[in-house]
Amino acid sequence: MNLFDLSGKTAIITGSSRGIGKAIAERMAEHGANVVVSSRKQEACDEVAADINGRYPGRAIAVAANISDKAGLQHLVDETRRAFGQVDILVCNAASNPYYGPMDGIADEQFRKILDNNIVSNHWLIGMVAPEMRGRKDGAIVIISSIGGLRGTAVLGAYGISKAADMALARNLAHEFGPDNVRVNCIAPGLIKTDFARALWENPETLKRSTQGAPLRRIGEPDEIAGAAVFLAAPAGSFTTGQTIVIDGGQTI
């Protein structure tokens, strides 16, 4: 048995038109999975799905969904089932961070948006797919958290709070779903070269400050997160649940 074989599995990956989510969709398709590419804009999703299908015909569909829209998330799940029959893997990657600065300057609506999009939406989506996974006694859920959830920060506090909550969500759902052989885990990336984190790496001086304390002395790439997602979804990760895998170049050690 190939420990990383995802053949016959179907994966929904939110926020997968670019960055970490796109890399996860591409690598899961490479390992045999059917993948559902999803983000807010249908055109961007279509481009990624077309590229995947160009290499692995028939393995990808594109379904736009806004994570703040519960009905839109249900439509995402329904379309996945219509195309591929079932959902075996869920990767909650999409997130929001509309505020950069100290906590005493954040507006209530900004704080609520961060909590709703980074925690509540994951709760919604997991609730939509977990019953079928539990019924089959098989499934893998991966939440993309952040090292921001492991330490304090003067400028990304609300985001860090939401990501710490994602880790707690994974631990608690691992307890609930474990008897039905459904695994729930988090990945906590450090600084990765994505558009989402552009403010932290685009300026050379900011990048230097962000990486000088890390043993590897560099920024990470989306593919370096995708491998962990494949591991957690595949037979290789079948005894791993409730965990947060930190991938940060050593930043937090």
C-alpha positions as a printed NumPy array, in Angstrom:
array([[  0.   ,   0.   ,   0.   ],
       [  1.184,   3.477,  -0.896],
       [  0.931,   5.434,   2.342],
       [  0.183,   8.647,   0.471],
       [ -2.356,   7.269,  -2.014],
       [ -5.587,   9.289,  -2.174],
       [ -7.095,   7.452,  -5.13 ],
       [-10.875,   7.37 ,  -5.035],
       [-11.082,  10.054,  -2.342],
       [-12.792,  13.407,  -2.795],
       [-11.459,  16.548,  -1.129],
       [-12.999,  19.983,  -0.66 ],
       [-10.358,  22.672,  -0.186],
       [-11.545,  26.169,   0.669],
       [ -9.502,  29.182,  -0.371],
       [ -7.849,  27.066,  -3.056],
       [ -7.612,  29.457,  -5.99 ],
       [ -4.179,  30.592,  -4.805],
       [ -1.477,  30.171,  -2.177],
       [ -1.532,  27.31 ,   0.297],
       [ -4.999,  26.124,  -0.713],
       [ -4.051,  25.916,  -4.38 ],
       [ -0.91 ,  23.948,  -3.553],
       [ -2.945,  21.511,  -1.453],
       [ -5.486,  21.007,  -4.253],
       [ -2.73 ,  20.382,  -6.787],
       [ -0.845,  17.921,  -4.583],
       [ -3.945,  16.006,  -3.521],
       [ -4.918,  15.62 ,  -7.176],
       [ -1.378,  14.453,  -7.92 ],
       [ -1.827,  11.754,  -5.265],
       [ -5.065,  10.557,  -6.827],
       [ -7.847,  12.54 ,  -5.159],
       [-10.771,  14.261,  -6.79 ],
       [-10.542,  17.881,  -5.686],
       [-13.06 ,  20.681,  -5.39 ],
       [-11.442,  24.075,  -5.867],
       [-13.281,  26.819,  -4.009],
       [-12.854,  30.508,  -3.242],
       [-14.994,  33.61 ,  -3.614],
       [-14.476,  34.128,  -7.365],
       [-15.669,  31.493,  -9.821],
       [-13.267,  32.566, -12.57 ],
       [-10.232,  32.119, -10.345],
       [-11.48 ,  28.683,  -9.276],
       [-12.114,  27.702, -12.893],
       [ -8.517,  28.524, -13.828],
       [ -7.047,  26.311, -11.11 ],
       [ -9.444,  23.446, -11.844],
       [ -8.656,  23.648, -15.569],
       [ -4.942,  23.498, -14.851],
       [ -5.376,  20.443, -12.618],
       [ -7.594,  18.726, -15.185],
       [ -4.988,  19.42 , -17.844],
       [ -2.61 ,  17.186, -15.9  ],
       [ -5.105,  14.81 , -14.269],
       [ -8.248,  14.725, -16.44 ],
       [-11.543,  14.718, -14.595],
       [-10.108,  15.148, -11.112],
       [-11.146,  18.739, -10.396],
       [-14.259,  20.867, -10.347],
       [-14.613,  24.521,  -9.372],
       [-17.357,  25.772,  -7.043],
       [-17.209,  29.36 ,  -5.818],
       [-18.269,  29.947,  -2.207],
       [-17.903,  32.736,   0.319],
       [-17.064,  31.271,   3.713],
       [-19.25 ,  33.901,   5.407],
       [-22.32 ,  32.548,   3.57 ],
       [-23.707,  29.397,   5.199],
       [-26.02 ,  28.685,   2.268],
       [-23.09 ,  29.086,  -0.103],
       [-21.078,  26.543,   1.864],
       [-23.99 ,  24.098,   1.736],
       [-24.122,  24.612,  -2.04 ],
       [-20.394,  23.79 ,  -2.172],
       [-20.99 ,  20.521,  -0.353],
       [-24.059,  19.679,  -2.441],
       [-22.204,  20.278,  -5.718],
       [-19.321,  18.126,  -4.51 ],
       [-21.664,  15.243,  -3.784],
       [-23.399,  15.709,  -7.128],
       [-20.093,  15.535,  -9.001],
       [-18.19 ,  12.919,  -7.012],
       [-20.741,  11.182,  -4.773],
       [-19.318,  11.935,  -1.346],
       [-16.844,  13.982,   0.688],
       [-13.875,  12.109,   2.169],
       [-11.514,  14.979,   2.957],
       [-12.189,  18.549,   4.034],
       [ -9.478,  21.197,   4.171],
       [-10.603,  24.424,   5.859],
       [ -8.003,  26.795,   4.493],
       [ -9.867,  30.041,   3.713],
       [ -9.551,  32.782,   6.321],
       [ -9.814,  36.537,   6.759],
       [ -7.697,  39.186,   8.4  ],
       [ -9.1  ,  42.67 ,   7.703],
       [ -7.088,  44.371,  10.442],
       [ -3.374,  44.861,  11.149],
       [ -2.533,  46.66 ,  14.373],
       [ -3.016,  46.608,  18.16 ],
       [ -6.175,  45.134,  19.677],
       [ -7.295,  48.469,  21.114],
       [ -7.736,  49.803,  17.586],
       [ -9.843,  47.032,  16.091],
       [-13.459,  47.816,  15.267],
       [-16.167,  45.46 ,  16.501],
       [-17.19 ,  44.542,  12.96 ],
       [-13.582,  43.674,  12.073],
       [-13.187,  41.468,  15.145],
       [-16.48 ,  39.706,  14.431],
       [-15.526,  39.14 ,  10.792],
       [-12.272,  37.478,  11.83 ],
       [-14.004,  35.222,  14.348],
       [-16.892,  34.385,  12.006],
       [-14.744,  33.632,   8.97 ],
       [-11.893,  31.859,  10.74 ],
       [-13.82 ,  29.822,  13.321],
       [-17.589,  29.797,  12.822],
       [-17.387,  29.08 ,   9.081],
       [-15.136,  26.082,   9.792],
       [-17.697,  24.859,  12.324],
       [-20.439,  25.201,   9.72 ],
       [-18.588,  23.387,   6.98 ],
       [-17.394,  20.577,   9.222],
       [-20.963,  20.112,  10.42 ],
       [-22.08 ,  19.69 ,   6.814],
       [-19.644,  16.881,   5.955],
       [-18.926,  15.121,   9.25 ],
       [-22.175,  13.119,   9.466],
       [-21.47 ,  11.229,   6.236],
       [-17.839,  10.647,   7.23 ],
       [-18.909,   9.317,  10.614],
       [-21.537,   7.14 ,   9.007],
       [-18.893,   5.536,   6.753],
       [-16.392,   5.323,   9.636],
       [-13.821,   7.131,   7.515],
       [-12.802,  10.737,   6.946],
       [-10.116,  13.376,   7.404],
       [-10.572,  17.043,   8.288],
       [ -7.662,  19.484,   8.172],
       [ -7.852,  23.059,   9.435],
       [ -5.129,  25.468,   8.354],
       [ -4.309,  27.421,  11.501],
       [ -1.188,  29.529,  12.085],
       [  1.709,  29.935,  14.492],
       [ -0.095,  33.167,  15.336],
       [ -2.31 ,  30.943,  17.47 ],
       [  0.684,  29.829,  19.547],
       [  2.171,  33.146,  20.619],
       [  1.302,  36.767,  21.214],
       [  1.672,  39.566,  18.719],
       [  1.211,  43.324,  18.845],
       [ -0.283,  43.599,  15.359],
       [ -2.164,  40.359,  14.559],
       [ -3.901,  39.698,  17.86 ],
       [ -7.434,  38.996,  16.662],
       [ -6.151,  36.759,  13.883],
       [ -4.   ,  34.854,  16.395],
       [ -6.968,  34.448,  18.723],
       [ -9.018,  32.946,  15.9  ],
       [ -6.224,  30.564,  14.968],
       [ -5.79 ,  29.411,  18.558],
       [ -9.514,  28.682,  18.568],
       [ -9.099,  26.562,  15.428],
       [ -6.606,  24.4  ,  17.298],
       [ -9.099,  23.96 ,  20.132],
       [-11.823,  23.173,  17.598],
       [ -9.687,  20.392,  16.119],
       [ -8.894,  18.912,  19.527],
       [-12.517,  18.856,  20.632],
       [-13.875,  17.464,  17.373],
       [-11.134,  14.818,  17.39 ],
       [-12.594,  13.639,  20.701],
       [-16.122,  13.629,  19.314],
       [-15.388,  12.036,  15.941],
       [-12.593,   9.66 ,  16.909],
       [-14.821,   6.679,  17.784],
       [-16.142,   6.876,  14.211],
       [-12.619,   6.893,  12.715],
       [-12.843,  10.506,  11.54 ],
       [ -9.639,  12.433,  12.19 ],
       [ -9.417,  16.186,  12.762],
       [ -6.082,  18.009,  12.75 ],
       [ -4.55 ,  21.451,  12.286],
       [ -1.538,  22.672,  10.385],
       [  0.076,  25.827,  11.789],
       [  2.235,  27.452,   9.116],
       [  4.799,  30.116,   9.836],
       [  5.457,  32.844,   7.296],
       [  4.619,  31.483,   3.839],
       [  5.023,  33.32 ,   0.537],
       [  1.369,  33.928,  -0.286],
       [ -0.681,  36.974,  -1.234],
       [ -2.47 ,  36.662,   2.121],
       [  0.807,  37.261,   3.989],
       [  2.214,  39.795,   1.529],
       [  2.398,  42.565,   4.155],
       [  4.865,  40.434,   6.123],
       [  7.28 ,  39.562,   3.304],
       [  7.013,  42.055,   0.432],
       [  9.236,  44.655,   2.108],
       [ 12.824,  43.313,   2.404],
       [ 13.321,  44.819,   5.851],
       [ 10.057,  43.365,   7.142],
       [ 10.99 ,  39.993,   5.669],
       [ 14.39 ,  40.113,   7.353],
       [ 12.807,  40.858,  10.736],
       [ 10.256,  38.081,  10.203],
       [ 12.81 ,  35.407,   9.347],
       [ 15.999,  36.285,  11.237],
       [ 14.872,  34.387,  14.324],
       [ 14.082,  31.199,  12.411],
       [ 16.782,  28.513,  12.147],
       [ 16.173,  28.096,   8.4  ],
       [ 16.439,  31.896,   7.913],
       [ 13.902,  31.996,   5.096],
       [ 10.254,  32.244,   4.17 ],
       [  8.28 ,  29.073,   3.428],
       [  6.596,  28.071,   0.168],
       [  2.975,  26.849,  -0.23 ],
       [  4.134,  23.391,  -1.332],
       [  5.893,  22.984,   2.007],
       [  2.474,  23.063,   3.664],
       [  0.727,  20.952,   1.038],
       [  2.804,  17.873,   1.861],
       [  1.559,  17.887,   5.45 ],
       [ -2.048,  18.136,   4.266],
       [ -1.551,  15.101,   2.01 ],
       [ -0.017,  13.212,   4.945],
       [ -2.938,  14.013,   7.245],
       [ -5.513,  12.97 ,   4.64 ],
       [ -3.738,   9.792,   3.513],
       [ -3.194,   6.375,   5.136],
       [  0.147,   7.707,   6.427],
       [ -1.758,   9.926,   8.844],
       [ -4.354,   7.372,   9.92 ],
       [ -3.227,   7.391,  13.588],
       [ -2.908,  11.166,  13.839],
       [ -5.796,  13.177,  15.265],
       [ -6.348,  16.247,  17.418],
       [ -2.871,  17.525,  16.623],
       [ -1.407,  20.797,  15.42 ],
       [  1.552,  20.279,  13.119],
       [  3.776,  23.361,  13.161],
       [  5.6  ,  24.106,   9.898],
       [  7.518,  27.326,  10.382],
       [ 11.192,  26.834,   9.607],
       [ 11.811,  26.543,  13.333],
       [ 10.456,  29.992,  14.146],
       [  8.666,  28.907,  17.334],
       [ 11.321,  26.611,  18.82 ]])
